[in-house]
Amino acid sequence: MSEQIYIGVDLGGTAIKVGICNEEGQLLHTYEGPTEVEKGPDAVVDNIERYVRLIVEQSPYEWDQLAGVGAGVAGFTNVRDGIIIFAPNVGLKDLHIRSILEQRLGKPVRIDNDANVAALGEVWAGAGKGVSNCVCYTLGTGVGGGIIVNGAIYQGFAGLAGELGHMSVVPDLEAIQCGCGKMGCLETVSSATGVIRMAKDAVERGDRTSLSQVENIMAKDVFDAAKSGDEAAIRIVNRAAFYLGKSLAAVSAVLNPQRFIIGGGVSKAGDILFNEVRSVYAKLTPEPLQEGVDIVPAILGNDAGMIGAAGLFLH
Ligand SMILES: [Zn+2]
C-alpha cells in the first residue's frame, strides 16, 4: 500500500470543508458542501459522512489509504470521549460524534474545537512550522485561541484551555459585558465585533472621523480609515492592539511560548495592528521572557481548520 492519507473536516455553521492531507501536513485535495443545519442533526452527520466518501472518490487516493478522519467543530467539545457538548452554530448538542462516524466510516475519528485545530494546523504546516511551543489567537467575530505545548494541543482540566478571548484585560471603568456574561474580556475590544462597536460609538459620540460617512461599518473600513490617517480609527486600532498586547504579555508570563501567531479577519489590518501589539508586548513583558520570542501573522487562512483536523492524528 502506498502513502497514508488523513482527512480533516472543518465543521462550520454554513459549510463543511473537507481536506485530504499527507503526513507532512500538505493539503492535497479539498471538497466543500453545505452544512444544512436547518435540516437537523441527522442531516449534518449524514453530510459529513457523504463529503468524506465523496472527496476520496474524487481524489487519486484509495479508501484503504485513509488512516483517520479528524474534525474541528465550532463549539464546546469533549475531546477525550469524542462528544460535541454544544455547538449552537452547527445545531448539534450532546452528540457522540466520534463513535457515530467511526461506525459509519470504519475509520478512527478524532475531534477537537475549531480554534485548537486551527492552532495545530498553523504549527504543523503554517506560521509555526518547526516551533513546538506556540500560542495562536484567532481574531474573528469573537477571539479564539489555541495553545500548543511541546507540539500538542494543551487541553487543560476540562478541555477548555486556550479560551484567550475571555481573558479579562479591560479595566472596570472601561469594561463592557462579553457574550460569556463576564466583564472586560479581550473579545469585547480585539474582535471584529469589538472594533465595529468602538467605531459606531465614535460616530455616535460625534468624533470627527471619515467613518461617519460609512453606512454599515465593517472592521475593514476601520483599518482602511486608520491607514489613511483617520485619528479616531487609529485610536480604535491602537486600543484593540493594546489589550491584545497586554494579554500576550500575561500569556508569556504563564507559558513562555516561543511564538505568538495571530490570525482571523482582524489580523488583516497588518502592520498598523502588529507594530502596536509588538510595542505593547515589549513594554509589558519582562525582558528574559521576550528573548527569542516573536509575534507573527497566521498564514494558512481558512485552510488551517482542515489541515489541523487532519493533524489530530499525528500529534
Ligand atoms: Zn468573555
PDB file of C-alpha atoms and ligand atoms in Angstrom:
ATOM      1  CA  MET A   1       0.000   0.000   0.000  1.00  0.00           C
ATOM      2  CA  SER A   2       1.258   3.465  -0.863  1.00  0.00           C
ATOM      3  CA  GLU A   3       1.318   6.526   1.380  1.00  0.00           C
ATOM      4  CA  GLN A   4      -1.250   7.055   4.121  1.00  0.00           C
ATOM      5  CA  ILE A   5      -3.653   9.955   3.965  1.00  0.00           C
ATOM      6  CA  TYR A   6      -5.660  11.768   6.642  1.00  0.00           C
ATOM      7  CA  ILE A   7      -8.882  13.683   6.242  1.00  0.00           C
ATOM      8  CA  GLY A   8      -9.540  16.907   8.099  1.00  0.00           C
ATOM      9  CA  VAL A   9     -13.128  18.110   8.455  1.00  0.00           C
ATOM     10  CA  ASP A  10     -13.853  21.750   9.250  1.00  0.00           C
ATOM     11  CA  LEU A  11     -17.421  21.686  10.548  1.00  0.00           C
ATOM     12  CA  GLY A  12     -18.868  25.189  10.435  1.00  0.00           C
ATOM     13  CA  GLY A  13     -22.354  26.708  10.562  1.00  0.00           C
ATOM     14  CA  THR A  14     -22.753  27.208   6.805  1.00  0.00           C
ATOM     15  CA  ALA A  15     -20.215  24.876   5.212  1.00  0.00           C
ATOM     16  CA  ILE A  16     -18.447  21.608   5.873  1.00  0.00           C
ATOM     17  CA  LYS A  17     -14.957  21.766   4.411  1.00  0.00           C
ATOM     18  CA  VAL A  18     -13.121  18.506   3.915  1.00  0.00           C
ATOM     19  CA  GLY A  19      -9.451  18.175   3.035  1.00  0.00           C
ATOM     20  CA  ILE A  20      -7.064  15.316   2.365  1.00  0.00           C
ATOM     21  CA  CYS A  21      -3.594  15.731   3.894  1.00  0.00           C
ATOM     22  CA  ASN A  22      -0.450  13.660   3.735  1.00  0.00           C
ATOM     23  CA  GLU A  23       1.791  13.011   6.729  1.00  0.00           C
ATOM     24  CA  GLU A  24       3.660  16.280   6.126  1.00  0.00           C
ATOM     25  CA  GLY A  25       0.524  18.389   6.537  1.00  0.00           C
ATOM     26  CA  GLN A  26       0.238  19.171   2.835  1.00  0.00           C
ATOM     27  CA  LEU A  27      -3.318  19.769   1.713  1.00  0.00           C
ATOM     28  CA  LEU A  28      -3.719  17.554  -1.351  1.00  0.00           C
ATOM     29  CA  HIS A  29      -7.379  17.767  -2.208  1.00  0.00           C
ATOM     30  CA  THR A  30     -10.405  19.652  -0.855  1.00  0.00           C
ATOM     31  CA  TYR A  31     -14.182  19.480  -1.040  1.00  0.00           C
ATOM     32  CA  GLU A  32     -16.797  21.818   0.357  1.00  0.00           C
ATOM     33  CA  GLY A  33     -20.533  21.309   0.806  1.00  0.00           C
ATOM     34  CA  PRO A  34     -23.351  22.930   2.754  1.00  0.00           C
ATOM     35  CA  THR A  35     -23.817  22.015   6.436  1.00  0.00           C
ATOM     36  CA  GLU A  36     -27.617  22.192   6.177  1.00  0.00           C
ATOM     37  CA  VAL A  37     -28.126  22.963   9.861  1.00  0.00           C
ATOM     38  CA  GLU A  38     -31.796  23.716   9.133  1.00  0.00           C
ATOM     39  CA  LYS A  39     -32.439  20.045   8.278  1.00  0.00           C
ATOM     40  CA  GLY A  40     -31.434  18.922  11.774  1.00  0.00           C
ATOM     41  CA  PRO A  41     -28.596  16.977  13.422  1.00  0.00           C
ATOM     42  CA  ASP A  42     -29.061  13.760  11.424  1.00  0.00           C
ATOM     43  CA  ALA A  43     -28.677  15.613   8.129  1.00  0.00           C
ATOM     44  CA  VAL A  44     -25.496  17.300   9.353  1.00  0.00           C
ATOM     45  CA  VAL A  45     -23.949  13.947  10.316  1.00  0.00           C
ATOM     46  CA  ASP A  46     -25.114  12.408   7.003  1.00  0.00           C
ATOM     47  CA  ASN A  47     -23.430  15.267   5.155  1.00  0.00           C
ATOM     48  CA  ILE A  48     -20.116  14.766   6.959  1.00  0.00           C
ATOM     49  CA  GLU A  49     -20.114  11.093   6.021  1.00  0.00           C
ATOM     50  CA  ARG A  50     -21.151  11.833   2.439  1.00  0.00           C
ATOM     51  CA  TYR A  51     -18.487  14.506   1.884  1.00  0.00           C
ATOM     52  CA  VAL A  52     -15.742  12.307   3.351  1.00  0.00           C
ATOM     53  CA  ARG A  53     -16.657   9.466   0.983  1.00  0.00           C
ATOM     54  CA  LEU A  54     -17.028  11.868  -1.945  1.00  0.00           C
ATOM     55  CA  ILE A  55     -13.645  13.514  -1.536  1.00  0.00           C
ATOM     56  CA  VAL A  56     -11.858  10.167  -1.545  1.00  0.00           C
ATOM     57  CA  GLU A  57     -13.797   9.089  -4.658  1.00  0.00           C
ATOM     58  CA  GLN A  58     -12.866  12.325  -6.431  1.00  0.00           C
ATOM     59  CA  SER A  59      -9.212  12.118  -5.440  1.00  0.00           C
ATOM     60  CA  PRO A  60      -6.492   9.821  -6.800  1.00  0.00           C
ATOM     61  CA  TYR A  61      -6.372   8.048  -3.397  1.00  0.00           C
ATOM     62  CA  GLU A  62      -7.932   4.783  -2.291  1.00  0.00           C
ATOM     63  CA  TRP A  63     -10.222   4.331   0.716  1.00  0.00           C
ATOM     64  CA  ASP A  64      -7.678   1.871   2.130  1.00  0.00           C
ATOM     65  CA  GLN A  65      -5.065   4.612   2.282  1.00  0.00           C
ATOM     66  CA  LEU A  66      -7.242   6.657   4.652  1.00  0.00           C
ATOM     67  CA  ALA A  67      -5.728   6.297   8.116  1.00  0.00           C
ATOM     68  CA  GLY A  68      -8.071   8.571  10.045  1.00  0.00           C
ATOM     69  CA  VAL A  69     -10.618  11.363   9.999  1.00  0.00           C
ATOM     70  CA  GLY A  70     -10.219  14.404  12.258  1.00  0.00           C
ATOM     71  CA  ALA A  71     -12.861  17.064  12.762  1.00  0.00           C
ATOM     72  CA  GLY A  72     -12.691  20.600  14.107  1.00  0.00           C
ATOM     73  CA  VAL A  73     -16.027  21.769  15.468  1.00  0.00           C
ATOM     74  CA  ALA A  74     -17.169  25.335  16.135  1.00  0.00           C
ATOM     75  CA  GLY A  75     -18.334  24.786  19.709  1.00  0.00           C
ATOM     76  CA  PHE A  76     -17.613  23.067  23.009  1.00  0.00           C
ATOM     77  CA  THR A  77     -16.245  19.566  22.677  1.00  0.00           C
ATOM     78  CA  ASN A  78     -15.275  16.727  24.991  1.00  0.00           C
ATOM     79  CA  VAL A  79     -12.144  15.600  23.214  1.00  0.00           C
ATOM     80  CA  ARG A  80     -11.464  12.556  25.357  1.00  0.00           C
ATOM     81  CA  ASP A  81     -14.868  10.967  24.780  1.00  0.00           C
ATOM     82  CA  GLY A  82     -15.396  12.386  21.281  1.00  0.00           C
ATOM     83  CA  ILE A  83     -18.577  14.248  22.161  1.00  0.00           C
ATOM     84  CA  ILE A  84     -19.887  17.554  20.825  1.00  0.00           C
ATOM     85  CA  ILE A  85     -21.241  19.121  24.022  1.00  0.00           C
ATOM     86  CA  PHE A  86     -22.760  22.225  22.483  1.00  0.00           C
ATOM     87  CA  ALA A  87     -22.238  23.667  19.027  1.00  0.00           C
ATOM     88  CA  PRO A  88     -25.074  26.187  18.516  1.00  0.00           C
ATOM     89  CA  ASN A  89     -23.909  27.333  15.051  1.00  0.00           C
ATOM     90  CA  VAL A  90     -23.885  23.762  13.786  1.00  0.00           C
ATOM     91  CA  GLY A  91     -27.104  22.785  15.558  1.00  0.00           C
ATOM     92  CA  LEU A  92     -25.500  19.896  17.459  1.00  0.00           C
ATOM     93  CA  LYS A  93     -25.752  19.133  21.170  1.00  0.00           C
ATOM     94  CA  ASP A  94     -24.660  16.161  23.324  1.00  0.00           C
ATOM     95  CA  LEU A  95     -23.722  14.143  20.273  1.00  0.00           C
ATOM     96  CA  HIS A  96     -21.298  11.187  20.383  1.00  0.00           C
ATOM     97  CA  ILE A  97     -19.931  12.223  17.029  1.00  0.00           C
ATOM     98  CA  ARG A  98     -16.758  10.137  17.222  1.00  0.00           C
ATOM     99  CA  SER A  99     -18.446   6.783  17.787  1.00  0.00           C
ATOM    100  CA  ILE A 100     -21.139   7.543  15.202  1.00  0.00           C
ATOM    101  CA  LEU A 101     -18.631   8.453  12.494  1.00  0.00           C
ATOM    102  CA  GLU A 102     -16.274   5.600  13.394  1.00  0.00           C
ATOM    103  CA  GLN A 103     -19.133   3.154  12.966  1.00  0.00           C
ATOM    104  CA  ARG A 104     -20.266   4.625   9.661  1.00  0.00           C
ATOM    105  CA  LEU A 105     -16.847   5.146   8.108  1.00  0.00           C
ATOM    106  CA  GLY A 106     -14.994   2.211   9.637  1.00  0.00           C
ATOM    107  CA  LYS A 107     -12.029   4.536  10.324  1.00  0.00           C
ATOM    108  CA  PRO A 108     -10.605   6.065  13.501  1.00  0.00           C
ATOM    109  CA  VAL A 109     -12.072   9.522  14.220  1.00  0.00           C
ATOM    110  CA  ARG A 110     -10.829  12.344  16.456  1.00  0.00           C
ATOM    111  CA  ILE A 111     -12.420  15.682  17.245  1.00  0.00           C
ATOM    112  CA  ASP A 112     -11.482  18.982  18.855  1.00  0.00           C
ATOM    113  CA  ASN A 113     -12.794  22.535  18.786  1.00  0.00           C
ATOM    114  CA  ASP A 114     -12.116  24.736  15.774  1.00  0.00           C
ATOM    115  CA  ALA A 115      -9.709  27.158  17.465  1.00  0.00           C
ATOM    116  CA  ASN A 116      -7.482  24.357  18.808  1.00  0.00           C
ATOM    117  CA  VAL A 117      -7.487  22.627  15.465  1.00  0.00           C
ATOM    118  CA  ALA A 118      -6.601  25.837  13.588  1.00  0.00           C
ATOM    119  CA  ALA A 119      -3.699  26.369  16.006  1.00  0.00           C
ATOM    120  CA  LEU A 120      -2.473  22.851  15.375  1.00  0.00           C
ATOM    121  CA  GLY A 121      -2.694  23.425  11.622  1.00  0.00           C
ATOM    122  CA  GLU A 122      -0.552  26.569  11.822  1.00  0.00           C
ATOM    123  CA  VAL A 123       2.041  24.801  13.953  1.00  0.00           C
ATOM    124  CA  TRP A 124       2.123  21.709  11.773  1.00  0.00           C
ATOM    125  CA  ALA A 125       2.208  23.330   8.360  1.00  0.00           C
ATOM    126  CA  GLY A 126       1.937  27.120   8.674  1.00  0.00           C
ATOM    127  CA  ALA A 127       3.396  30.077  10.567  1.00  0.00           C
ATOM    128  CA  GLY A 128       4.503  27.892  13.462  1.00  0.00           C
ATOM    129  CA  LYS A 129       6.218  25.158  11.471  1.00  0.00           C
ATOM    130  CA  GLY A 130       9.119  23.760  13.469  1.00  0.00           C
ATOM    131  CA  VAL A 131       8.166  25.706  16.626  1.00  0.00           C
ATOM    132  CA  SER A 132       6.812  23.388  19.285  1.00  0.00           C
ATOM    133  CA  ASN A 133       5.628  25.979  21.847  1.00  0.00           C
ATOM    134  CA  CYS A 134       3.154  28.373  20.261  1.00  0.00           C
ATOM    135  CA  VAL A 135       0.080  30.324  21.235  1.00  0.00           C
ATOM    136  CA  CYS A 136      -2.406  31.188  18.479  1.00  0.00           C
ATOM    137  CA  TYR A 137      -5.074  33.870  18.550  1.00  0.00           C
ATOM    138  CA  THR A 138      -7.899  33.984  16.016  1.00  0.00           C
ATOM    139  CA  LEU A 139      -9.433  37.453  15.891  1.00  0.00           C
ATOM    140  CA  GLY A 140     -12.776  36.959  14.164  1.00  0.00           C
ATOM    141  CA  THR A 141     -16.345  37.599  15.258  1.00  0.00           C
ATOM    142  CA  GLY A 142     -15.016  36.579  18.660  1.00  0.00           C
ATOM    143  CA  VAL A 143     -11.480  35.846  19.809  1.00  0.00           C
ATOM    144  CA  GLY A 144     -10.490  32.181  19.794  1.00  0.00           C
ATOM    145  CA  GLY A 145      -7.252  30.638  20.876  1.00  0.00           C
ATOM    146  CA  GLY A 146      -5.173  27.515  20.855  1.00  0.00           C
ATOM    147  CA  ILE A 147      -2.165  26.608  22.957  1.00  0.00           C
ATOM    148  CA  ILE A 148       0.454  24.239  21.608  1.00  0.00           C
ATOM    149  CA  VAL A 149       2.866  22.846  24.191  1.00  0.00           C
ATOM    150  CA  ASN A 150       5.624  20.520  23.029  1.00  0.00           C
ATOM    151  CA  GLY A 151       3.882  20.150  19.671  1.00  0.00           C
ATOM    152  CA  ALA A 152       0.486  19.072  21.028  1.00  0.00           C
ATOM    153  CA  ILE A 153      -2.714  20.918  21.899  1.00  0.00           C
ATOM    154  CA  TYR A 154      -2.854  21.780  25.595  1.00  0.00           C
ATOM    155  CA  GLN A 155      -6.367  20.853  26.765  1.00  0.00           C
ATOM    156  CA  GLY A 156      -6.445  21.803  30.441  1.00  0.00           C
ATOM    157  CA  PHE A 157      -8.605  20.149  33.091  1.00  0.00           C
ATOM    158  CA  ALA A 158     -11.912  20.182  31.208  1.00  0.00           C
ATOM    159  CA  GLY A 159     -10.620  20.691  27.674  1.00  0.00           C
ATOM    160  CA  LEU A 160     -11.271  24.423  27.879  1.00  0.00           C
ATOM    161  CA  ALA A 161      -7.698  25.719  27.815  1.00  0.00           C
ATOM    162  CA  GLY A 162      -6.999  28.388  25.225  1.00  0.00           C
ATOM    163  CA  GLU A 163     -10.145  30.485  25.710  1.00  0.00           C
ATOM    164  CA  LEU A 164      -7.924  33.516  25.183  1.00  0.00           C
ATOM    165  CA  GLY A 165     -10.819  35.769  24.189  1.00  0.00           C
ATOM    166  CA  HIS A 166     -12.151  35.569  27.718  1.00  0.00           C
ATOM    167  CA  MET A 167      -9.046  36.802  29.491  1.00  0.00           C
ATOM    168  CA  SER A 168     -10.250  39.781  31.496  1.00  0.00           C
ATOM    169  CA  VAL A 169      -7.932  42.589  30.397  1.00  0.00           C
ATOM    170  CA  VAL A 170     -10.053  45.743  30.168  1.00  0.00           C
ATOM    171  CA  PRO A 171     -10.173  47.747  33.442  1.00  0.00           C
ATOM    172  CA  ASP A 172     -13.551  48.077  35.198  1.00  0.00           C
ATOM    173  CA  LEU A 173     -14.240  51.689  34.267  1.00  0.00           C
ATOM    174  CA  GLU A 174     -13.964  50.941  30.551  1.00  0.00           C
ATOM    175  CA  ALA A 175     -15.275  47.373  30.581  1.00  0.00           C
ATOM    176  CA  ILE A 176     -18.394  46.235  28.817  1.00  0.00           C
ATOM    177  CA  GLN A 177     -20.125  42.882  29.109  1.00  0.00           C
ATOM    178  CA  CYS A 178     -18.895  39.997  26.963  1.00  0.00           C
ATOM    179  CA  GLY A 179     -21.072  37.350  25.294  1.00  0.00           C
ATOM    180  CA  CYS A 180     -19.884  34.966  28.029  1.00  0.00           C
ATOM    181  CA  GLY A 181     -21.600  37.134  30.634  1.00  0.00           C
ATOM    182  CA  LYS A 182     -18.440  38.499  32.250  1.00  0.00           C
ATOM    183  CA  MET A 183     -16.999  41.996  32.073  1.00  0.00           C
ATOM    184  CA  GLY A 184     -13.903  43.247  30.264  1.00  0.00           C
ATOM    185  CA  CYS A 185     -12.956  40.198  28.179  1.00  0.00           C
ATOM    186  CA  LEU A 186     -10.337  40.650  25.434  1.00  0.00           C
ATOM    187  CA  GLU A 187     -13.017  39.665  22.915  1.00  0.00           C
ATOM    188  CA  THR A 188     -15.011  42.843  23.677  1.00  0.00           C
ATOM    189  CA  VAL A 189     -12.214  45.010  22.192  1.00  0.00           C
ATOM    190  CA  SER A 190      -9.948  42.939  19.945  1.00  0.00           C
ATOM    191  CA  SER A 191     -12.501  41.005  17.864  1.00  0.00           C
ATOM    192  CA  ALA A 192     -14.084  42.307  14.662  1.00  0.00           C
ATOM    193  CA  THR A 193     -17.265  42.794  16.678  1.00  0.00           C
ATOM    194  CA  GLY A 194     -15.346  44.883  19.222  1.00  0.00           C
ATOM    195  CA  VAL A 195     -13.692  47.027  16.543  1.00  0.00           C
ATOM    196  CA  ILE A 196     -17.055  47.671  14.869  1.00  0.00           C
ATOM    197  CA  ARG A 197     -18.669  48.567  18.188  1.00  0.00           C
ATOM    198  CA  MET A 198     -15.913  51.053  19.037  1.00  0.00           C
ATOM    199  CA  ALA A 199     -16.287  52.620  15.589  1.00  0.00           C
ATOM    200  CA  LYS A 200     -20.048  53.003  15.969  1.00  0.00           C
ATOM    201  CA  ASP A 201     -19.543  54.528  19.425  1.00  0.00           C
ATOM    202  CA  ALA A 202     -17.095  57.058  17.970  1.00  0.00           C
ATOM    203  CA  VAL A 203     -19.566  58.041  15.258  1.00  0.00           C
ATOM    204  CA  GLU A 204     -22.435  58.328  17.749  1.00  0.00           C
ATOM    205  CA  ARG A 205     -20.292  60.449  20.067  1.00  0.00           C
ATOM    206  CA  GLY A 206     -19.755  62.818  17.168  1.00  0.00           C
ATOM    207  CA  ASP A 207     -15.985  62.232  16.864  1.00  0.00           C
ATOM    208  CA  ARG A 208     -14.550  63.726  13.695  1.00  0.00           C
ATOM    209  CA  THR A 209     -13.989  60.650  11.563  1.00  0.00           C
ATOM    210  CA  SER A 210     -14.429  59.542   7.969  1.00  0.00           C
ATOM    211  CA  LEU A 211     -16.275  56.528   9.394  1.00  0.00           C
ATOM    212  CA  SER A 212     -19.361  58.712   9.881  1.00  0.00           C
ATOM    213  CA  GLN A 213     -19.758  58.531   6.073  1.00  0.00           C
ATOM    214  CA  VAL A 214     -19.786  54.733   6.061  1.00  0.00           C
ATOM    215  CA  GLU A 215     -23.237  53.205   6.126  1.00  0.00           C
ATOM    216  CA  ASN A 216     -22.640  49.744   7.524  1.00  0.00           C
ATOM    217  CA  ILE A 217     -19.231  49.840   9.206  1.00  0.00           C
ATOM    218  CA  MET A 218     -17.119  46.689   8.931  1.00  0.00           C
ATOM    219  CA  ALA A 219     -13.787  46.072  10.673  1.00  0.00           C
ATOM    220  CA  LYS A 220     -12.002  46.537   7.342  1.00  0.00           C
ATOM    221  CA  ASP A 221     -13.449  50.055   6.982  1.00  0.00           C
ATOM    222  CA  VAL A 222     -11.873  50.954  10.323  1.00  0.00           C
ATOM    223  CA  PHE A 223      -8.454  49.598   9.262  1.00  0.00           C
ATOM    224  CA  ASP A 224      -8.623  51.401   5.908  1.00  0.00           C
ATOM    225  CA  ALA A 225      -9.525  54.660   7.656  1.00  0.00           C
ATOM    226  CA  ALA A 226      -6.662  54.183  10.142  1.00  0.00           C
ATOM    227  CA  LYS A 227      -4.215  53.552   7.305  1.00  0.00           C
ATOM    228  CA  SER A 228      -5.228  56.799   5.639  1.00  0.00           C
ATOM    229  CA  GLY A 229      -4.605  58.711   8.850  1.00  0.00           C
ATOM    230  CA  ASP A 230      -8.085  58.985  10.402  1.00  0.00           C
ATOM    231  CA  GLU A 231      -7.321  59.726  14.056  1.00  0.00           C
ATOM    232  CA  ALA A 232     -10.449  58.166  15.523  1.00  0.00           C
ATOM    233  CA  ALA A 233      -9.817  54.981  13.550  1.00  0.00           C
ATOM    234  CA  ILE A 234      -6.177  54.916  14.656  1.00  0.00           C
ATOM    235  CA  ARG A 235      -7.294  55.197  18.294  1.00  0.00           C
ATOM    236  CA  ILE A 236      -9.627  52.221  17.802  1.00  0.00           C
ATOM    237  CA  VAL A 237      -6.964  50.032  16.198  1.00  0.00           C
ATOM    238  CA  ASN A 238      -4.485  51.025  18.922  1.00  0.00           C
ATOM    239  CA  ARG A 239      -6.987  50.130  21.599  1.00  0.00           C
ATOM    240  CA  ALA A 240      -7.628  46.693  20.053  1.00  0.00           C
ATOM    241  CA  ALA A 241      -3.846  46.232  19.780  1.00  0.00           C
ATOM    242  CA  PHE A 242      -3.171  47.456  23.309  1.00  0.00           C
ATOM    243  CA  TYR A 243      -5.389  44.881  25.004  1.00  0.00           C
ATOM    244  CA  LEU A 244      -4.187  42.153  22.686  1.00  0.00           C
ATOM    245  CA  GLY A 245      -0.583  43.028  23.562  1.00  0.00           C
ATOM    246  CA  LYS A 246      -1.479  43.093  27.239  1.00  0.00           C
ATOM    247  CA  SER A 247      -2.942  39.590  27.004  1.00  0.00           C
ATOM    248  CA  LEU A 248       0.155  38.349  25.140  1.00  0.00           C
ATOM    249  CA  ALA A 249       2.323  39.664  27.968  1.00  0.00           C
ATOM    250  CA  ALA A 250       0.205  37.774  30.513  1.00  0.00           C
ATOM    251  CA  VAL A 251       0.337  34.585  28.455  1.00  0.00           C
ATOM    252  CA  SER A 252       4.104  34.932  28.130  1.00  0.00           C
ATOM    253  CA  ALA A 253       4.484  35.083  31.885  1.00  0.00           C
ATOM    254  CA  VAL A 254       2.448  31.894  32.284  1.00  0.00           C
ATOM    255  CA  LEU A 255       3.584  29.736  29.355  1.00  0.00           C
ATOM    256  CA  ASN A 256       6.729  31.262  27.868  1.00  0.00           C
ATOM    257  CA  PRO A 257       5.806  30.320  24.280  1.00  0.00           C
ATOM    258  CA  GLN A 258       8.364  30.881  21.543  1.00  0.00           C
ATOM    259  CA  ARG A 259       5.893  32.275  19.038  1.00  0.00           C
ATOM    260  CA  PHE A 260       2.543  34.045  19.002  1.00  0.00           C
ATOM    261  CA  ILE A 261       0.542  33.502  15.823  1.00  0.00           C
ATOM    262  CA  ILE A 262      -2.267  35.970  15.152  1.00  0.00           C
ATOM    263  CA  GLY A 263      -4.919  35.103  12.561  1.00  0.00           C
ATOM    264  CA  GLY A 264      -8.540  35.855  11.695  1.00  0.00           C
ATOM    265  CA  GLY A 265     -10.159  38.839   9.967  1.00  0.00           C
ATOM    266  CA  VAL A 266      -8.790  41.487  12.343  1.00  0.00           C
ATOM    267  CA  SER A 267      -5.200  40.326  11.729  1.00  0.00           C
ATOM    268  CA  LYS A 268      -5.666  41.503   8.121  1.00  0.00           C
ATOM    269  CA  ALA A 269      -5.183  45.028   9.492  1.00  0.00           C
ATOM    270  CA  GLY A 270      -1.499  44.191   9.048  1.00  0.00           C
ATOM    271  CA  ASP A 271       1.352  46.402  10.253  1.00  0.00           C
ATOM    272  CA  ILE A 272      -0.770  49.069  11.930  1.00  0.00           C
ATOM    273  CA  LEU A 273      -2.016  46.357  14.281  1.00  0.00           C
ATOM    274  CA  PHE A 274       1.116  44.212  14.572  1.00  0.00           C
ATOM    275  CA  ASN A 275       3.527  47.115  15.208  1.00  0.00           C
ATOM    276  CA  GLU A 276       1.391  48.328  18.098  1.00  0.00           C
ATOM    277  CA  VAL A 277       0.917  44.803  19.524  1.00  0.00           C
ATOM    278  CA  ARG A 278       4.694  44.240  19.442  1.00  0.00           C
ATOM    279  CA  SER A 279       5.380  47.566  21.098  1.00  0.00           C
ATOM    280  CA  VAL A 280       2.834  46.992  23.898  1.00  0.00           C
ATOM    281  CA  TYR A 281       4.139  43.457  24.380  1.00  0.00           C
ATOM    282  CA  ALA A 282       7.721  44.751  24.656  1.00  0.00           C
ATOM    283  CA  LYS A 283       6.644  47.348  27.208  1.00  0.00           C
ATOM    284  CA  LEU A 284       4.735  44.939  29.455  1.00  0.00           C
ATOM    285  CA  THR A 285       6.786  41.727  29.291  1.00  0.00           C
ATOM    286  CA  PRO A 286       9.927  41.172  31.403  1.00  0.00           C
ATOM    287  CA  GLU A 287      12.939  41.086  29.099  1.00  0.00           C
ATOM    288  CA  PRO A 288      14.071  37.482  29.697  1.00  0.00           C
ATOM    289  CA  LEU A 289      10.568  36.359  28.693  1.00  0.00           C
ATOM    290  CA  GLN A 290      10.797  38.288  25.422  1.00  0.00           C
ATOM    291  CA  GLU A 291      14.112  36.736  24.477  1.00  0.00           C
ATOM    292  CA  GLY A 292      13.791  34.841  21.178  1.00  0.00           C
ATOM    293  CA  VAL A 293      10.002  35.306  21.089  1.00  0.00           C
ATOM    294  CA  ASP A 294       8.205  36.624  18.024  1.00  0.00           C
ATOM    295  CA  ILE A 295       4.689  37.716  17.082  1.00  0.00           C
ATOM    296  CA  VAL A 296       3.694  36.766  13.523  1.00  0.00           C
ATOM    297  CA  PRO A 297       0.581  36.629  11.312  1.00  0.00           C
ATOM    298  CA  ALA A 298      -1.060  33.272  10.594  1.00  0.00           C
ATOM    299  CA  ILE A 299      -0.523  32.104   7.010  1.00  0.00           C
ATOM    300  CA  LEU A 300      -2.916  29.228   6.345  1.00  0.00           C
ATOM    301  CA  GLY A 301      -6.086  31.339   6.455  1.00  0.00           C
ATOM    302  CA  ASN A 302      -9.254  29.261   6.103  1.00  0.00           C
ATOM    303  CA  ASP A 303      -7.302  26.074   5.371  1.00  0.00           C
ATOM    304  CA  ALA A 304      -5.901  25.935   8.933  1.00  0.00           C
ATOM    305  CA  GLY A 305      -9.023  24.136  10.186  1.00  0.00           C
ATOM    306  CA  MET A 306      -8.880  21.296   7.663  1.00  0.00           C
ATOM    307  CA  ILE A 307      -5.133  20.842   7.970  1.00  0.00           C
ATOM    308  CA  GLY A 308      -5.178  20.940  11.771  1.00  0.00           C
ATOM    309  CA  ALA A 309      -8.093  18.475  11.950  1.00  0.00           C
ATOM    310  CA  ALA A 310      -6.124  16.009   9.821  1.00  0.00           C
ATOM    311  CA  GLY A 311      -3.166  16.726  12.103  1.00  0.00           C
ATOM    312  CA  LEU A 312      -5.075  15.430  15.163  1.00  0.00           C
ATOM    313  CA  PHE A 313      -3.765  12.010  14.151  1.00  0.00           C
ATOM    314  CA  LEU A 314      -0.134  12.906  14.072  1.00  0.00           C
ATOM    315  CA  HIS A 315       0.121  14.893  17.308  1.00  0.00           C
TER     316      HIS A 315
HETATM  317 ZN    ZN B   1     -15.931  36.653  27.783  1.00  0.00          ZN
END
